Amino acid sequence: MLLLLVGLGVAAFVGFNVGGSNTGVAFGPAVGSDAVSKSGAAGLMSVCFLLGGWTLGRRVVDTLGRGLVADDPFTMRVSIAVLLFIGLALFAGNVFGVPASTSMTAVGAIVGLGLAIGRLKVDAVIEIVGWWLVAPIVGFWASAVVGRYWYDDLAARIAVDRTDGPLVALDRSGAIPRPALGPNTTRREFAGTAVVVVIGCYMAFSAGASNVANAVAPLVGSGAITMTQGVLLAAGATGVGAFTIARRTLDTVGNDLTDLPLVAAVVVAVVSSSIVTALSALSVPASFVVIATMSVVGLGWGRATVAEAVPDEPSVPTAGVGPASGTTEPSDVVEDGGAPSPAELYQPATTARVIALQNLVPAVATVVAYLVFRYVPIW
């Protein structure tokens, strides 16, 4: 019973950290452009994360809990150890600014276990790694095409220049009050705000589909809790993180966050979330942070191939790429009023450094897990 409580506590710790980090990624643009409040972002994150976990997330739980190592290896002690690897790696990544992937770290820890006990399903691991190689390339080229051919048109159409007063209000002129645009709200402002909020919800859904497994897969795989209990536990812990430590994530601009133009944030969100959601539907644990980073790089590279000036647009904070991860996405507006140079939009050296850092923590988790399960009497 005590081990079960410890396991539940560690799983909740992982979910709490996921909520703290993913809320900023999903709703940074919406909060930064005043489209939604921090509390509203936390509430939307909690609901959409649960929906993603309840629908597609179950498939990823099965993959991590039963699909990588043969013969049900997850005793309660092993489950706790694996969850500790995941939670501590995520915590260390947040503290030291290393852009670690939670999904890759979870797979790495379980692969270390499988190697140590000689029960690793090599074919399943090779398939997952293959998707990990393909997905960032798809994200890069999809964003590059948008940046090369459609970015300027999108920047001209999407705008969230907030006017004074409420976005919507109740029209009481008729017998029955009905919602209407605020006194100063334009249709373009309302449409742009709705797009940013909807995309934030889509990202939160994608996060639930891919990250529920990272918190509870070992416990579900061991039979300590059911799939439904696991999804509810992960979603609940994520919600607590969204309402607490995520507020700091949404606020921070500097070491953890950087200014990413609003339209760029929207493009990266749509491309990355779509890829992650598709992989989750295929039961593949996906790394949002790696795909999003390559999407940012691809978007910058695509825009760098265009010599035309880029329209001004509001800049908002977006998590996951910035000084902490070794790359920057500068504002579209430079001091002389012209378009950003190709060197500002695309930086190969920093890109290579970011990719190396993103793979560092999962690699360390794999090695440490192997050594622990091989030589420490946990198994």
PDB file of N, CA, C and O in Angstrom, residues 191-240:
ATOM      1  N   ALA A 191     -12.113  37.526 -34.780  1.00  0.00           N
ATOM      2  CA  ALA A 191     -11.693  36.325 -35.497  1.00  0.00           C
ATOM      3  C   ALA A 191     -10.260  35.946 -35.141  1.00  0.00           C
ATOM      4  O   ALA A 191      -9.951  34.767 -34.910  1.00  0.00           O
ATOM      5  N   GLY A 192      -9.366  36.932 -35.080  1.00  0.00           N
ATOM      6  CA  GLY A 192      -7.976  36.647 -34.724  1.00  0.00           C
ATOM      7  C   GLY A 192      -7.855  36.099 -33.316  1.00  0.00           C
ATOM      8  O   GLY A 192      -7.094  35.155 -33.057  1.00  0.00           O
ATOM      9  N   THR A 193      -8.614  36.674 -32.387  1.00  0.00           N
ATOM     10  CA  THR A 193      -8.592  36.195 -31.007  1.00  0.00           C
ATOM     11  C   THR A 193      -9.109  34.759 -30.927  1.00  0.00           C
ATOM     12  O   THR A 193      -8.529  33.911 -30.247  1.00  0.00           O
ATOM     13  N   ALA A 194     -10.202  34.487 -31.641  1.00  0.00           N
ATOM     14  CA  ALA A 194     -10.765  33.134 -31.633  1.00  0.00           C
ATOM     15  C   ALA A 194      -9.782  32.118 -32.194  1.00  0.00           C
ATOM     16  O   ALA A 194      -9.636  31.015 -31.662  1.00  0.00           O
ATOM     17  N   VAL A 195      -9.057  32.491 -33.253  1.00  0.00           N
ATOM     18  CA  VAL A 195      -8.075  31.576 -33.853  1.00  0.00           C
ATOM     19  C   VAL A 195      -6.989  31.221 -32.851  1.00  0.00           C
ATOM     20  O   VAL A 195      -6.619  30.054 -32.682  1.00  0.00           O
ATOM     21  N   VAL A 196      -6.464  32.242 -32.158  1.00  0.00           N
ATOM     22  CA  VAL A 196      -5.382  32.003 -31.202  1.00  0.00           C
ATOM     23  C   VAL A 196      -5.847  31.108 -30.051  1.00  0.00           C
ATOM     24  O   VAL A 196      -5.133  30.190 -29.628  1.00  0.00           O
ATOM     25  N   VAL A 197      -7.045  31.342 -29.539  1.00  0.00           N
ATOM     26  CA  VAL A 197      -7.558  30.545 -28.415  1.00  0.00           C
ATOM     27  C   VAL A 197      -7.847  29.108 -28.858  1.00  0.00           C
ATOM     28  O   VAL A 197      -7.508  28.144 -28.159  1.00  0.00           O
ATOM     29  N   VAL A 198      -8.455  28.947 -30.031  1.00  0.00           N
ATOM     30  CA  VAL A 198      -8.772  27.601 -30.530  1.00  0.00           C
ATOM     31  C   VAL A 198      -7.490  26.798 -30.748  1.00  0.00           C
ATOM     32  O   VAL A 198      -7.413  25.605 -30.414  1.00  0.00           O
ATOM     33  N   ILE A 199      -6.473  27.443 -31.289  1.00  0.00           N
ATOM     34  CA  ILE A 199      -5.208  26.740 -31.521  1.00  0.00           C
ATOM     35  C   ILE A 199      -4.557  26.371 -30.191  1.00  0.00           C
ATOM     36  O   ILE A 199      -3.952  25.305 -30.052  1.00  0.00           O
ATOM     37  N   GLY A 200      -4.678  27.232 -29.182  1.00  0.00           N
ATOM     38  CA  GLY A 200      -4.184  26.879 -27.854  1.00  0.00           C
ATOM     39  C   GLY A 200      -4.879  25.638 -27.320  1.00  0.00           C
ATOM     40  O   GLY A 200      -4.237  24.747 -26.741  1.00  0.00           O
ATOM     41  N   CYS A 201      -6.179  25.548 -27.524  1.00  0.00           N
ATOM     42  CA  CYS A 201      -6.925  24.359 -27.094  1.00  0.00           C
ATOM     43  C   CYS A 201      -6.476  23.121 -27.869  1.00  0.00           C
ATOM     44  O   CYS A 201      -6.369  22.025 -27.307  1.00  0.00           O
ATOM     45  N   TYR A 202      -6.207  23.294 -29.153  1.00  0.00           N
ATOM     46  CA  TYR A 202      -5.727  22.186 -29.981  1.00  0.00           C
ATOM     47  C   TYR A 202      -4.378  21.690 -29.474  1.00  0.00           C
ATOM     48  O   TYR A 202      -4.121  20.484 -29.385  1.00  0.00           O
ATOM     49  N   MET A 203      -3.495  22.611 -29.108  1.00  0.00           N
ATOM     50  CA  MET A 203      -2.194  22.231 -28.566  1.00  0.00           C
ATOM     51  C   MET A 203      -2.346  21.502 -27.239  1.00  0.00           C
ATOM     52  O   MET A 203      -1.626  20.546 -26.950  1.00  0.00           O
ATOM     53  N   ALA A 204      -3.280  21.977 -26.398  1.00  0.00           N
ATOM     54  CA  ALA A 204      -3.520  21.317 -25.117  1.00  0.00           C
ATOM     55  C   ALA A 204      -4.046  19.898 -25.331  1.00  0.00           C
ATOM     56  O   ALA A 204      -3.665  18.962 -24.621  1.00  0.00           O
ATOM     57  N   PHE A 205      -4.938  19.728 -26.307  1.00  0.00           N
ATOM     58  CA  PHE A 205      -5.435  18.390 -26.660  1.00  0.00           C
ATOM     59  C   PHE A 205      -4.278  17.494 -27.103  1.00  0.00           C
ATOM     60  O   PHE A 205      -4.161  16.336 -26.684  1.00  0.00           O
ATOM     61  N   SER A 206      -3.406  18.046 -27.945  1.00  0.00           N
ATOM     62  CA  SER A 206      -2.247  17.294 -28.425  1.00  0.00           C
ATOM     63  C   SER A 206      -1.327  16.911 -27.271  1.00  0.00           C
ATOM     64  O   SER A 206      -0.802  15.796 -27.220  1.00  0.00           O
ATOM     65  N   ALA A 207      -1.146  17.841 -26.318  1.00  0.00           N
ATOM     66  CA  ALA A 207      -0.311  17.545 -25.152  1.00  0.00           C
ATOM     67  C   ALA A 207      -0.899  16.415 -24.324  1.00  0.00           C
ATOM     68  O   ALA A 207      -0.180  15.529 -23.830  1.00  0.00           O
ATOM     69  N   GLY A 208      -2.218  16.398 -24.168  1.00  0.00           N
ATOM     70  CA  GLY A 208      -2.850  15.314 -23.431  1.00  0.00           C
ATOM     71  C   GLY A 208      -2.687  13.980 -24.125  1.00  0.00           C
ATOM     72  O   GLY A 208      -2.430  12.948 -23.488  1.00  0.00           O
ATOM     73  N   ALA A 209      -2.816  13.993 -25.462  1.00  0.00           N
ATOM     74  CA  ALA A 209      -2.683  12.746 -26.219  1.00  0.00           C
ATOM     75  C   ALA A 209      -1.300  12.136 -26.085  1.00  0.00           C
ATOM     76  O   ALA A 209      -1.144  10.915 -26.036  1.00  0.00           O
ATOM     77  N   SER A 210      -0.271  12.986 -26.006  1.00  0.00           N
ATOM     78  CA  SER A 210       1.100  12.469 -25.988  1.00  0.00           C
ATOM     79  C   SER A 210       1.694  12.328 -24.596  1.00  0.00           C
ATOM     80  O   SER A 210       2.572  11.489 -24.377  1.00  0.00           O
ATOM     81  N   ASN A 211       1.222  13.136 -23.625  1.00  0.00           N
ATOM     82  CA  ASN A 211       1.915  13.213 -22.333  1.00  0.00           C
ATOM     83  C   ASN A 211       1.247  12.488 -21.178  1.00  0.00           C
ATOM     84  O   ASN A 211       1.868  12.316 -20.126  1.00  0.00           O
ATOM     85  N   VAL A 212      -0.008  12.074 -21.338  1.00  0.00           N
ATOM     86  CA  VAL A 212      -0.642  11.293 -20.268  1.00  0.00           C
ATOM     87  C   VAL A 212       0.178  10.042 -19.966  1.00  0.00           C
ATOM     88  O   VAL A 212       0.396   9.681 -18.803  1.00  0.00           O
ATOM     89  N   ALA A 213       0.663   9.399 -21.019  1.00  0.00           N
ATOM     90  CA  ALA A 213       1.426   8.161 -20.845  1.00  0.00           C
ATOM     91  C   ALA A 213       2.698   8.378 -20.042  1.00  0.00           C
ATOM     92  O   ALA A 213       3.131   7.487 -19.295  1.00  0.00           O
ATOM     93  N   ASN A 214       3.315   9.546 -20.194  1.00  0.00           N
ATOM     94  CA  ASN A 214       4.573   9.795 -19.491  1.00  0.00           C
ATOM     95  C   ASN A 214       4.400   9.795 -17.978  1.00  0.00           C
ATOM     96  O   ASN A 214       5.338   9.509 -17.238  1.00  0.00           O
ATOM     97  N   ALA A 215       3.198  10.114 -17.522  1.00  0.00           N
ATOM     98  CA  ALA A 215       2.959  10.187 -16.082  1.00  0.00           C
ATOM     99  C   ALA A 215       2.495   8.865 -15.488  1.00  0.00           C
ATOM    100  O   ALA A 215       2.799   8.572 -14.322  1.00  0.00           O
ATOM    101  N   VAL A 216       1.760   8.051 -16.250  1.00  0.00           N
ATOM    102  CA  VAL A 216       1.095   6.905 -15.618  1.00  0.00           C
ATOM    103  C   VAL A 216       1.317   5.567 -16.327  1.00  0.00           C
ATOM    104  O   VAL A 216       0.848   4.541 -15.831  1.00  0.00           O
ATOM    105  N   ALA A 217       2.011   5.538 -17.457  1.00  0.00           N
ATOM    106  CA  ALA A 217       2.146   4.275 -18.197  1.00  0.00           C
ATOM    107  C   ALA A 217       2.730   3.139 -17.360  1.00  0.00           C
ATOM    108  O   ALA A 217       2.214   2.007 -17.403  1.00  0.00           O
ATOM    109  N   PRO A 218       3.798   3.370 -16.568  1.00  0.00           N
ATOM    110  CA  PRO A 218       4.321   2.261 -15.757  1.00  0.00           C
ATOM    111  C   PRO A 218       3.303   1.720 -14.748  1.00  0.00           C
ATOM    112  O   PRO A 218       3.225   0.509 -14.532  1.00  0.00           O
ATOM    113  N   LEU A 219       2.527   2.614 -14.146  1.00  0.00           N
ATOM    114  CA  LEU A 219       1.537   2.161 -13.161  1.00  0.00           C
ATOM    115  C   LEU A 219       0.410   1.392 -13.838  1.00  0.00           C
ATOM    116  O   LEU A 219      -0.078   0.389 -13.307  1.00  0.00           O
ATOM    117  N   VAL A 220      -0.024   1.865 -15.006  1.00  0.00           N
ATOM    118  CA  VAL A 220      -1.060   1.140 -15.744  1.00  0.00           C
ATOM    119  C   VAL A 220      -0.509  -0.195 -16.244  1.00  0.00           C
ATOM    120  O   VAL A 220      -1.178  -1.228 -16.180  1.00  0.00           O
ATOM    121  N   GLY A 221       0.737  -0.185 -16.719  1.00  0.00           N
ATOM    122  CA  GLY A 221       1.348  -1.411 -17.197  1.00  0.00           C
ATOM    123  C   GLY A 221       1.516  -2.459 -16.117  1.00  0.00           C
ATOM    124  O   GLY A 221       1.444  -3.657 -16.387  1.00  0.00           O
ATOM    125  N   SER A 222       1.721  -2.010 -14.890  1.00  0.00           N
ATOM    126  CA  SER A 222       1.887  -2.953 -13.777  1.00  0.00           C
ATOM    127  C   SER A 222       0.556  -3.471 -13.250  1.00  0.00           C
ATOM    128  O   SER A 222       0.524  -4.410 -12.454  1.00  0.00           O
ATOM    129  N   GLY A 223      -0.546  -2.836 -13.658  1.00  0.00           N
ATOM    130  CA  GLY A 223      -1.859  -3.222 -13.152  1.00  0.00           C
ATOM    131  C   GLY A 223      -2.208  -2.589 -11.824  1.00  0.00           C
ATOM    132  O   GLY A 223      -3.248  -2.908 -11.239  1.00  0.00           O
ATOM    133  N   ALA A 224      -1.364  -1.668 -11.353  1.00  0.00           N
ATOM    134  CA  ALA A 224      -1.646  -1.016 -10.072  1.00  0.00           C
ATOM    135  C   ALA A 224      -2.870  -0.122 -10.154  1.00  0.00           C
ATOM    136  O   ALA A 224      -3.613   0.022  -9.173  1.00  0.00           O
ATOM    137  N   ILE A 225      -3.083   0.500 -11.310  1.00  0.00           N
ATOM    138  CA  ILE A 225      -4.273   1.315 -11.529  1.00  0.00           C
ATOM    139  C   ILE A 225      -4.815   0.985 -12.917  1.00  0.00           C
ATOM    140  O   ILE A 225      -4.105   0.453 -13.772  1.00  0.00           O
ATOM    141  N   THR A 226      -6.082   1.298 -13.138  1.00  0.00           N
ATOM    142  CA  THR A 226      -6.691   1.053 -14.442  1.00  0.00           C
ATOM    143  C   THR A 226      -6.351   2.197 -15.400  1.00  0.00           C
ATOM    144  O   THR A 226      -5.847   3.246 -14.994  1.00  0.00           O
ATOM    145  N   MET A 227      -6.645   1.977 -16.671  1.00  0.00           N
ATOM    146  CA  MET A 227      -6.399   3.015 -17.673  1.00  0.00           C
ATOM    147  C   MET A 227      -7.186   4.286 -17.346  1.00  0.00           C
ATOM    148  O   MET A 227      -6.643   5.401 -17.412  1.00  0.00           O
ATOM    149  N   THR A 228      -8.447   4.134 -16.989  1.00  0.00           N
ATOM    150  CA  THR A 228      -9.277   5.299 -16.670  1.00  0.00           C
ATOM    151  C   THR A 228      -8.723   6.055 -15.469  1.00  0.00           C
ATOM    152  O   THR A 228      -8.640   7.286 -15.470  1.00  0.00           O
ATOM    153  N   GLN A 229      -8.350   5.330 -14.439  1.00  0.00           N
ATOM    154  CA  GLN A 229      -7.770   5.981 -13.260  1.00  0.00           C
ATOM    155  C   GLN A 229      -6.476   6.712 -13.615  1.00  0.00           C
ATOM    156  O   GLN A 229      -6.219   7.817 -13.129  1.00  0.00           O
ATOM    157  N   GLY A 230      -5.669   6.085 -14.487  1.00  0.00           N
ATOM    158  CA  GLY A 230      -4.418   6.713 -14.885  1.00  0.00           C
ATOM    159  C   GLY A 230      -4.634   8.009 -15.640  1.00  0.00           C
ATOM    160  O   GLY A 230      -3.961   9.020 -15.386  1.00  0.00           O
ATOM    161  N   VAL A 231      -5.573   8.002 -16.583  1.00  0.00           N
ATOM    162  CA  VAL A 231      -5.854   9.216 -17.347  1.00  0.00           C
ATOM    163  C   VAL A 231      -6.352  10.324 -16.440  1.00  0.00           C
ATOM    164  O   VAL A 231      -5.932  11.486 -16.548  1.00  0.00           O
ATOM    165  N   LEU A 232      -7.251   9.981 -15.524  1.00  0.00           N
ATOM    166  CA  LEU A 232      -7.785  10.993 -14.606  1.00  0.00           C
ATOM    167  C   LEU A 232      -6.706  11.525 -13.671  1.00  0.00           C
ATOM    168  O   LEU A 232      -6.660  12.726 -13.386  1.00  0.00           O
ATOM    169  N   LEU A 233      -5.823  10.646 -13.202  1.00  0.00           N
ATOM    170  CA  LEU A 233      -4.731  11.088 -12.331  1.00  0.00           C
ATOM    171  C   LEU A 233      -3.801  12.048 -13.066  1.00  0.00           C
ATOM    172  O   LEU A 233      -3.464  13.123 -12.549  1.00  0.00           O
ATOM    173  N   ALA A 234      -3.390  11.675 -14.276  1.00  0.00           N
ATOM    174  CA  ALA A 234      -2.476  12.528 -15.042  1.00  0.00           C
ATOM    175  C   ALA A 234      -3.122  13.865 -15.376  1.00  0.00           C
ATOM    176  O   ALA A 234      -2.490  14.918 -15.249  1.00  0.00           O
ATOM    177  N   ALA A 235      -4.384  13.828 -15.804  1.00  0.00           N
ATOM    178  CA  ALA A 235      -5.069  15.067 -16.161  1.00  0.00           C
ATOM    179  C   ALA A 235      -5.279  15.960 -14.949  1.00  0.00           C
ATOM    180  O   ALA A 235      -5.135  17.184 -15.025  1.00  0.00           O
ATOM    181  N   GLY A 236      -5.616  15.347 -13.798  1.00  0.00           N
ATOM    182  CA  GLY A 236      -5.806  16.142 -12.587  1.00  0.00           C
ATOM    183  C   GLY A 236      -4.519  16.813 -12.135  1.00  0.00           C
ATOM    184  O   GLY A 236      -4.503  18.004 -11.781  1.00  0.00           O
ATOM    185  N   ALA A 237      -3.421  16.064 -12.144  1.00  0.00           N
ATOM    186  CA  ALA A 237      -2.131  16.633 -11.752  1.00  0.00           C
ATOM    187  C   ALA A 237      -1.699  17.725 -12.721  1.00  0.00           C
ATOM    188  O   ALA A 237      -1.143  18.760 -12.316  1.00  0.00           O
ATOM    189  N   THR A 238      -1.957  17.513 -14.007  1.00  0.00           N
ATOM    190  CA  THR A 238      -1.628  18.526 -15.011  1.00  0.00           C
ATOM    191  C   THR A 238      -2.430  19.797 -14.770  1.00  0.00           C
ATOM    192  O   THR A 238      -1.912  20.912 -14.896  1.00  0.00           O
ATOM    193  N   GLY A 239      -3.700  19.637 -14.416  1.00  0.00           N
ATOM    194  CA  GLY A 239      -4.529  20.797 -14.114  1.00  0.00           C
ATOM    195  C   GLY A 239      -4.005  21.593 -12.936  1.00  0.00           C
ATOM    196  O   GLY A 239      -3.995  22.829 -12.952  1.00  0.00           O
ATOM    197  N   VAL A 240      -3.555  20.887 -11.898  1.00  0.00           N
ATOM    198  CA  VAL A 240      -2.966  21.587 -10.743  1.00  0.00           C
ATOM    199  C   VAL A 240      -1.730  22.375 -11.181  1.00  0.00           C
ATOM    200  O   VAL A 240      -1.539  23.539 -10.796  1.00  0.00           O
TER     201      VAL A 240
END
